[in-house]
């Protein structure tokens, strides 16, 4: 079991998930959290990762470092999403194993599942159908990460586990309108339209795709729960168990930001997967459930955006 004094490496501690993990573990009293800024350690560069592990010798690793982004970023930077992620995860998994890390948690994504997977999506649907083309580069990298963890467990009996979070949002998110995910993008669009008194906000696609959103602090809680209570080869979904349409999300954000204008849909932009709702019964069976209702999570994220993130996307 991970102890309060264990040496815990959070790879990607400046990202949405890594920062939430850092906050959560600190609050829980874990005192030896290892982090290194990107400027000092390029995780894509194998010799640097080798040296870092030799020097720091972590006991537990949360692998939250990844090149991530929304539907347009995925389509625009396929090399980054495939190659950077393959390099980062392979380097960290290999050197974790080589230096005797006791347990590693690899973070995947709900986009690993087939585009037309039956809903809600069970873990066993992995690799049963074609992927969604807008994010296949990222998905294939993440599937490779899962398989590498499973291979290490099978060949060497090493404790690597894989959590598959649904779409995430929360404090520390990125609000760049071209590269971000839908929830931060809409928060920013509605907020700016209110301030500038614009008559309408444009939402990409048709508004009909359905998505499930998990507050990132809940994910951090789930990751620590899994690190402590789960040790098996099978991947495990992390979500809320409920979804809504992008149109419904837009109306909710319109209400939270108190924007009075109109919503317009731009159907020249891609919709992506029609629906992505995870089956979370395996995680519920272990005794973990998400806590933060969507409206509350969005409200907290909005307050953080207005206070800290504007002008610094
Ligand atoms: O969050 P998102 O970019 O990614 O888009 P995915 C979700 C849906 O929101 C799509 C629509 O149907 C978008 O067309 N949408 C509406 C918008 N307005 C906007 C907007 O202003 N910005 C954005 N970004 N979307 C991601 C994958 O897929 O899911 C990632 O690309 C990752 O790799 C993540 O796996 C979990 O949910 O479609």
Short mmCIF file of C-alpha atoms and ligand atoms in Angstrom, two decimals:
data_model
loop_
_atom_site.label_atom_id
_atom_site.label_comp_id
_atom_site.label_asym_id
_atom_site.label_seq_id
_atom_site.Cartn_x
_atom_site.Cartn_y
_atom_site.Cartn_z
CA UNK A 1 0.00 0.00 0.00
CA UNK A 2 1.09 3.56 -0.72
CA UNK A 3 2.07 5.25 2.55
CA UNK A 4 2.03 8.94 3.49
CA UNK A 5 5.84 8.99 3.24
CA UNK A 6 6.09 6.93 0.01
CA UNK A 7 8.04 8.45 -2.88
CA UNK A 8 5.31 9.24 -5.41
CA UNK A 9 6.04 10.56 -8.90
CA UNK A 10 3.29 12.53 -10.64
CA UNK A 11 4.32 12.66 -14.29
CA UNK A 12 2.58 15.63 -15.89
CA UNK A 13 1.97 17.61 -12.70
CA UNK A 14 1.28 20.85 -14.61
CA UNK A 15 -1.52 19.34 -16.67
CA UNK A 16 -5.21 19.21 -15.72
CA UNK A 17 -5.01 15.71 -14.23
CA UNK A 18 -1.50 15.88 -12.77
CA UNK A 19 -2.20 19.17 -10.99
CA UNK A 20 -5.40 17.73 -9.52
CA UNK A 21 -3.47 14.66 -8.34
CA UNK A 22 -0.86 16.91 -6.73
CA UNK A 23 -3.56 18.92 -4.92
CA UNK A 24 -5.37 15.81 -3.77
CA UNK A 25 -2.31 13.89 -2.54
CA UNK A 26 -1.00 16.98 -0.71
CA UNK A 27 -4.37 17.48 0.99
CA UNK A 28 -4.38 13.82 2.02
CA UNK A 29 -1.02 14.23 3.75
CA UNK A 30 1.33 12.55 1.27
CA UNK A 31 4.63 14.26 1.88
CA UNK A 32 7.02 12.98 -0.75
CA UNK A 33 5.56 14.05 -4.08
CA UNK A 34 8.11 14.08 -6.89
CA UNK A 35 7.62 16.50 -9.78
CA UNK A 36 9.95 17.97 -12.38
CA UNK A 37 9.09 20.83 -14.75
CA UNK A 38 9.03 20.14 -18.48
CA UNK A 39 11.87 22.60 -19.05
CA UNK A 40 14.13 20.37 -16.92
CA UNK A 41 12.91 16.97 -18.11
CA UNK A 42 11.64 16.25 -21.61
CA UNK A 43 9.73 13.00 -21.07
CA UNK A 44 9.98 12.19 -24.79
CA UNK A 45 13.79 11.93 -24.48
CA UNK A 46 14.70 8.48 -23.22
CA UNK A 47 18.20 9.19 -21.80
CA UNK A 48 16.82 12.05 -19.70
CA UNK A 49 14.02 9.87 -18.34
CA UNK A 50 16.54 7.12 -17.57
CA UNK A 51 18.72 9.55 -15.57
CA UNK A 52 15.71 11.00 -13.76
CA UNK A 53 14.51 7.58 -12.55
CA UNK A 54 18.03 6.53 -11.52
CA UNK A 55 18.37 9.69 -9.48
CA UNK A 56 14.89 9.94 -7.90
CA UNK A 57 13.88 6.27 -7.43
CA UNK A 58 10.11 6.70 -7.01
CA UNK A 59 8.07 3.90 -5.42
CA UNK A 60 4.72 4.77 -7.03
CA UNK A 61 4.03 6.46 -10.36
CA UNK A 62 0.92 8.24 -11.65
CA UNK A 63 1.41 8.52 -15.42
CA UNK A 64 -0.64 11.63 -16.21
CA UNK A 65 1.83 13.16 -18.68
CA UNK A 66 0.43 13.29 -22.22
CA UNK A 67 -0.14 15.50 -25.21
CA UNK A 68 -3.88 16.21 -24.98
CA UNK A 69 -6.43 18.44 -26.65
CA UNK A 70 -9.89 18.78 -28.11
CA UNK A 71 -11.36 17.52 -31.34
CA UNK A 72 -9.61 20.09 -33.57
CA UNK A 73 -6.19 19.79 -31.90
CA UNK A 74 -6.31 16.01 -32.38
CA UNK A 75 -7.00 16.41 -36.08
CA UNK A 76 -4.40 19.18 -36.55
CA UNK A 77 -1.39 17.63 -34.78
CA UNK A 78 -1.55 13.87 -35.48
CA UNK A 79 2.22 13.37 -35.14
CA UNK A 80 2.31 15.03 -31.73
CA UNK A 81 -0.66 13.07 -30.48
CA UNK A 82 0.72 9.72 -31.67
CA UNK A 83 4.49 10.06 -31.42
CA UNK A 84 4.85 12.25 -28.30
CA UNK A 85 2.44 10.09 -26.36
CA UNK A 86 4.10 6.84 -27.45
CA UNK A 87 7.50 8.17 -26.42
CA UNK A 88 6.39 9.65 -23.09
CA UNK A 89 4.50 6.59 -21.90
CA UNK A 90 7.04 4.03 -23.15
CA UNK A 91 9.91 5.85 -21.44
CA UNK A 92 8.06 6.18 -18.15
CA UNK A 93 6.66 2.64 -18.08
CA UNK A 94 10.00 1.04 -18.96
CA UNK A 95 12.10 3.04 -16.51
CA UNK A 96 9.52 2.63 -13.76
CA UNK A 97 9.76 -1.13 -14.17
CA UNK A 98 13.57 -1.07 -14.53
CA UNK A 99 14.12 0.93 -11.33
CA UNK A 100 11.77 -1.13 -9.18
CA UNK A 101 8.67 1.08 -8.95
CA UNK A 102 6.15 -0.89 -6.85
CA UNK A 103 3.07 0.18 -8.80
CA UNK A 104 2.21 2.41 -11.75
CA UNK A 105 -1.15 3.86 -12.73
CA UNK A 106 -1.51 4.67 -16.43
CA UNK A 107 -4.21 7.13 -17.49
CA UNK A 108 -5.97 6.37 -20.75
CA UNK A 109 -9.08 7.97 -22.20
CA UNK A 110 -12.63 7.08 -23.20
CA UNK A 111 -11.66 7.70 -26.85
CA UNK A 112 -9.86 4.32 -26.91
CA UNK A 113 -13.23 2.64 -27.49
CA UNK A 114 -14.80 2.05 -30.92
CA UNK A 115 -16.69 4.98 -32.44
CA UNK A 116 -19.95 3.05 -32.46
CA UNK A 117 -19.48 1.06 -29.25
CA UNK A 118 -22.76 0.05 -27.54
CA UNK A 119 -23.64 2.47 -24.72
CA UNK A 120 -22.81 2.65 -21.89
CA UNK A 121 -19.33 1.47 -22.85
CA UNK A 122 -18.01 -1.54 -20.96
CA UNK A 123 -14.28 -2.14 -20.56
CA UNK A 124 -14.45 -5.29 -22.66
CA UNK A 125 -15.49 -3.30 -25.77
CA UNK A 126 -11.87 -2.24 -26.28
CA UNK A 127 -10.62 -3.28 -29.75
CA UNK A 128 -14.00 -4.55 -30.93
CA UNK A 129 -14.48 -1.96 -33.71
CA UNK A 130 -13.08 0.97 -35.70
CA UNK A 131 -12.01 4.13 -33.85
CA UNK A 132 -13.36 7.67 -34.27
CA UNK A 133 -11.12 9.21 -37.00
CA UNK A 134 -10.83 12.65 -35.31
CA UNK A 135 -8.90 11.15 -32.42
CA UNK A 136 -7.48 7.85 -33.67
CA UNK A 137 -3.85 9.04 -33.29
CA UNK A 138 -4.33 9.75 -29.62
CA UNK A 139 -6.44 6.64 -29.14
CA UNK A 140 -3.84 4.35 -30.71
CA UNK A 141 -1.12 5.80 -28.49
CA UNK A 142 -3.29 5.26 -25.41
CA UNK A 143 -4.21 1.70 -26.46
CA UNK A 144 -0.47 0.98 -26.86
CA UNK A 145 0.10 2.28 -23.33
CA UNK A 146 -2.60 -0.05 -21.99
CA UNK A 147 -1.12 -3.01 -23.84
CA UNK A 148 2.38 -2.22 -22.61
CA UNK A 149 1.15 -2.17 -19.00
CA UNK A 150 -0.68 -5.46 -19.54
CA UNK A 151 2.40 -6.96 -21.21
CA UNK A 152 4.62 -6.02 -18.26
CA UNK A 153 2.11 -7.61 -15.89
CA UNK A 154 1.90 -10.78 -17.99
CA UNK A 155 5.63 -11.21 -18.68
CA UNK A 156 7.11 -9.92 -15.42
CA UNK A 157 4.21 -9.89 -12.95
CA UNK A 158 4.60 -6.14 -12.48
CA UNK A 159 1.77 -4.09 -10.93
CA UNK A 160 0.76 -1.67 -13.67
CA UNK A 161 -2.91 -0.64 -13.72
CA UNK A 162 -4.87 1.34 -16.32
CA UNK A 163 -7.69 3.82 -15.58
CA UNK A 164 -9.88 5.11 -18.42
CA UNK A 165 -11.37 8.49 -17.53
CA UNK A 166 -14.27 9.98 -19.43
CA UNK A 167 -14.11 13.61 -20.70
CA UNK A 168 -12.55 15.71 -17.93
CA UNK A 169 -12.87 19.34 -16.89
CA UNK A 170 -12.04 21.51 -13.90
CA UNK A 171 -9.53 23.82 -12.29
CA UNK A 172 -6.34 24.04 -14.33
CA UNK A 173 -8.00 23.35 -17.68
CA UNK A 174 -6.89 24.99 -20.93
CA UNK A 175 -9.12 27.60 -22.50
CA UNK A 176 -7.50 28.11 -25.89
CA UNK A 177 -10.42 28.16 -28.32
CA UNK A 178 -8.62 26.24 -31.08
CA UNK A 179 -7.09 23.43 -29.05
CA UNK A 180 -9.18 23.00 -25.89
CA UNK A 181 -11.99 20.58 -25.13
CA UNK A 182 -15.60 21.61 -25.41
CA UNK A 183 -16.37 22.50 -21.80
CA UNK A 184 -13.60 25.07 -21.21
CA UNK A 185 -14.09 26.40 -24.76
CA UNK A 186 -17.79 27.05 -24.12
CA UNK A 187 -17.12 28.62 -20.71
CA UNK A 188 -14.77 31.06 -22.34
CA UNK A 189 -17.01 31.74 -25.35
CA UNK A 190 -20.08 32.46 -23.22
CA UNK A 191 -18.14 34.57 -20.72
CA UNK A 192 -16.51 36.70 -23.42
CA UNK A 193 -19.79 37.10 -25.31
CA UNK A 194 -21.43 38.34 -22.09
CA UNK A 195 -18.64 40.84 -21.37
CA UNK A 196 -18.59 42.09 -24.97
CA UNK A 197 -22.40 42.07 -25.18
CA UNK A 198 -22.34 39.97 -28.34
CA UNK A 199 -25.70 38.76 -29.71
CA UNK A 200 -24.74 35.09 -30.13
CA UNK A 201 -22.29 32.29 -29.26
CA UNK A 202 -21.23 29.71 -31.85
CA UNK A 203 -21.11 26.07 -30.76
CA UNK A 204 -19.28 23.65 -33.06
CA UNK A 205 -21.11 20.78 -34.71
CA UNK A 206 -24.82 20.01 -34.48
CA UNK A 207 -25.15 20.01 -30.69
CA UNK A 208 -26.48 16.43 -30.76
CA UNK A 209 -23.38 14.40 -29.74
CA UNK A 210 -23.58 13.22 -26.16
CA UNK A 211 -20.72 13.37 -23.68
CA UNK A 212 -20.10 12.49 -20.04
CA UNK A 213 -18.05 14.95 -17.96
CA UNK A 214 -16.07 14.17 -14.81
CA UNK A 215 -14.72 16.86 -12.48
CA UNK A 216 -10.96 16.40 -12.38
CA UNK A 217 -10.74 16.44 -8.56
CA UNK A 218 -13.06 13.42 -8.55
CA UNK A 219 -10.71 11.71 -10.99
CA UNK A 220 -7.76 12.39 -8.66
CA UNK A 221 -9.72 10.79 -5.82
CA UNK A 222 -10.49 7.77 -8.05
CA UNK A 223 -6.84 7.38 -9.10
CA UNK A 224 -5.63 7.25 -5.50
CA UNK A 225 -8.47 4.85 -4.64
CA UNK A 226 -7.40 2.56 -7.50
CA UNK A 227 -3.73 2.79 -6.57
CA UNK A 228 -4.69 1.56 -3.10
CA UNK A 229 -7.43 -0.94 -3.88
CA UNK A 230 -7.08 -2.24 -7.45
CA UNK A 231 -4.43 -4.53 -8.89
CA UNK A 232 -5.48 -6.34 -12.06
CA UNK A 233 -4.69 -6.40 -15.77
CA UNK A 234 -8.16 -5.28 -16.87
CA UNK A 235 -8.63 -1.59 -17.64
CA UNK A 236 -11.15 0.22 -15.48
CA UNK A 237 -13.52 3.04 -16.51
CA UNK A 238 -13.78 6.22 -14.43
CA UNK A 239 -16.84 8.38 -15.00
CA UNK A 240 -20.09 9.61 -13.53
CA UNK A 241 -22.46 7.24 -15.31
CA UNK A 242 -24.54 10.07 -16.83
CA UNK A 243 -24.21 12.11 -20.01
CA UNK A 244 -25.87 15.02 -21.79
CA UNK A 245 -25.92 16.45 -25.31
CA UNK A 246 -23.56 19.24 -26.35
CA UNK A 247 -26.67 21.39 -26.85
CA UNK A 248 -27.76 20.72 -23.24
CA UNK A 249 -24.24 21.49 -22.04
CA UNK A 250 -24.29 24.78 -23.94
CA UNK A 251 -27.58 25.77 -22.27
CA UNK A 252 -26.22 24.85 -18.84
CA UNK A 253 -23.10 26.95 -19.41
CA UNK A 254 -25.23 29.78 -20.78
CA UNK A 255 -27.17 29.74 -17.50
CA UNK A 256 -24.08 29.54 -15.26
CA UNK A 257 -22.32 32.39 -17.09
CA UNK A 258 -25.59 34.40 -17.17
CA UNK A 259 -25.38 35.06 -20.89
CA UNK A 260 -28.58 36.41 -22.42
CA UNK A 261 -27.87 36.02 -26.15
CA UNK A 262 -28.54 33.28 -28.67
CA UNK A 263 -26.82 29.94 -29.36
CA UNK A 264 -25.84 29.18 -32.97
CA UNK A 265 -24.58 25.79 -34.23
CA UNK A 266 -21.78 25.58 -36.81
CA UNK A 267 -22.33 22.24 -38.52
CA UNK A 268 -19.23 22.70 -40.69
CA UNK A 269 -17.23 21.69 -37.58
CA UNK A 270 -16.94 17.97 -36.70
CA UNK A 271 -19.26 16.27 -34.22
CA UNK A 272 -16.87 13.41 -33.48
CA UNK A 273 -18.18 10.31 -31.74
CA UNK A 274 -22.00 10.42 -31.49
CA UNK A 275 -22.02 9.24 -27.87
CA UNK A 276 -19.40 8.44 -25.25
CA UNK A 277 -20.87 7.25 -21.95
CA UNK A 278 -18.81 4.88 -19.84
CA UNK A 279 -20.21 1.92 -17.95
CA UNK A 280 -18.81 2.51 -14.48
CA UNK A 281 -20.29 -0.53 -12.75
CA UNK A 282 -16.89 -2.16 -12.25
CA UNK A 283 -15.64 0.90 -10.33
CA UNK A 284 -18.91 1.24 -8.41
CA UNK A 285 -18.54 -2.43 -7.47
CA UNK A 286 -15.20 -1.63 -5.86
CA UNK A 287 -16.89 1.08 -3.78
CA UNK A 288 -16.02 4.33 -5.57
CA UNK A 289 -18.45 6.89 -7.01
CA UNK A 290 -18.03 10.42 -8.41
CA UNK A 291 -19.19 13.15 -6.02
CA UNK A 292 -19.30 16.49 -7.83
CA UNK A 293 -22.57 17.29 -9.67
CA UNK A 294 -21.95 18.75 -13.14
CA UNK A 295 -23.48 22.19 -12.43
CA UNK A 296 -21.35 22.58 -9.28
CA UNK A 297 -18.18 21.50 -11.05
CA UNK A 298 -18.81 23.93 -13.91
CA UNK A 299 -19.54 26.72 -11.43
CA UNK A 300 -16.23 26.10 -9.63
CA UNK A 301 -14.35 25.93 -12.93
CA UNK A 302 -15.99 29.16 -14.09
CA UNK A 303 -15.03 30.96 -10.88
CA UNK A 304 -11.46 29.74 -11.29
CA UNK A 305 -11.41 30.85 -14.93
CA UNK A 306 -12.69 34.33 -14.12
CA UNK A 307 -10.24 34.73 -11.23
CA UNK A 308 -7.05 33.13 -12.53
CA UNK A 309 -7.08 31.95 -16.08
CA UNK A 310 -8.23 34.82 -18.26
CA UNK A 311 -5.54 36.14 -20.56
CA UNK A 312 -3.49 33.06 -19.75
CA UNK A 313 -5.06 30.25 -21.77
O1 LIG B 1 -14.36 18.07 -26.18
P1 LIG B 1 -14.16 17.82 -27.62
O2 LIG B 1 -13.21 18.72 -28.32
O3 LIG B 1 -13.69 16.35 -27.90
O4 LIG B 1 -15.58 17.98 -28.37
P2 LIG B 1 -14.31 14.88 -28.04
C1 LIG B 1 -16.75 17.38 -27.91
C2 LIG B 1 -17.94 17.82 -28.75
O5 LIG B 1 -18.19 19.21 -28.50
C3 LIG B 1 -17.74 17.70 -30.27
C4 LIG B 1 -18.38 19.91 -29.72
O6 LIG B 1 -18.95 17.27 -30.83
C5 LIG B 1 -17.46 19.15 -30.68
O7 LIG B 1 -17.79 19.44 -32.02
N1 LIG B 1 -18.06 21.33 -29.55
C6 LIG B 1 -18.95 22.34 -29.62
C7 LIG B 1 -16.85 21.87 -29.31
N2 LIG B 1 -18.35 23.53 -29.48
C8 LIG B 1 -17.04 23.28 -29.27
C9 LIG B 1 -15.91 24.11 -29.03
O8 LIG B 1 -15.99 25.35 -29.01
N3 LIG B 1 -14.71 23.48 -28.81
C10 LIG B 1 -14.59 22.11 -28.85
N4 LIG B 1 -13.39 21.56 -28.62
N5 LIG B 1 -15.65 21.30 -29.10
C11 LIG B 1 -11.96 14.23 -27.33
C12 LIG B 1 -10.73 13.75 -28.03
O9 LIG B 1 -13.00 14.03 -28.18
O10 LIG B 1 -12.21 13.52 -26.15
C13 LIG B 1 -9.58 13.68 -27.11
O11 LIG B 1 -10.47 14.59 -29.11
C14 LIG B 1 -9.95 13.03 -25.79
O12 LIG B 1 -8.56 12.99 -27.74
C15 LIG B 1 -11.22 13.55 -25.21
O13 LIG B 1 -10.03 11.65 -25.95
C16 LIG B 1 -11.65 12.80 -23.98
O14 LIG B 1 -15.09 14.48 -26.83
O15 LIG B 1 -15.06 14.74 -29.33
#
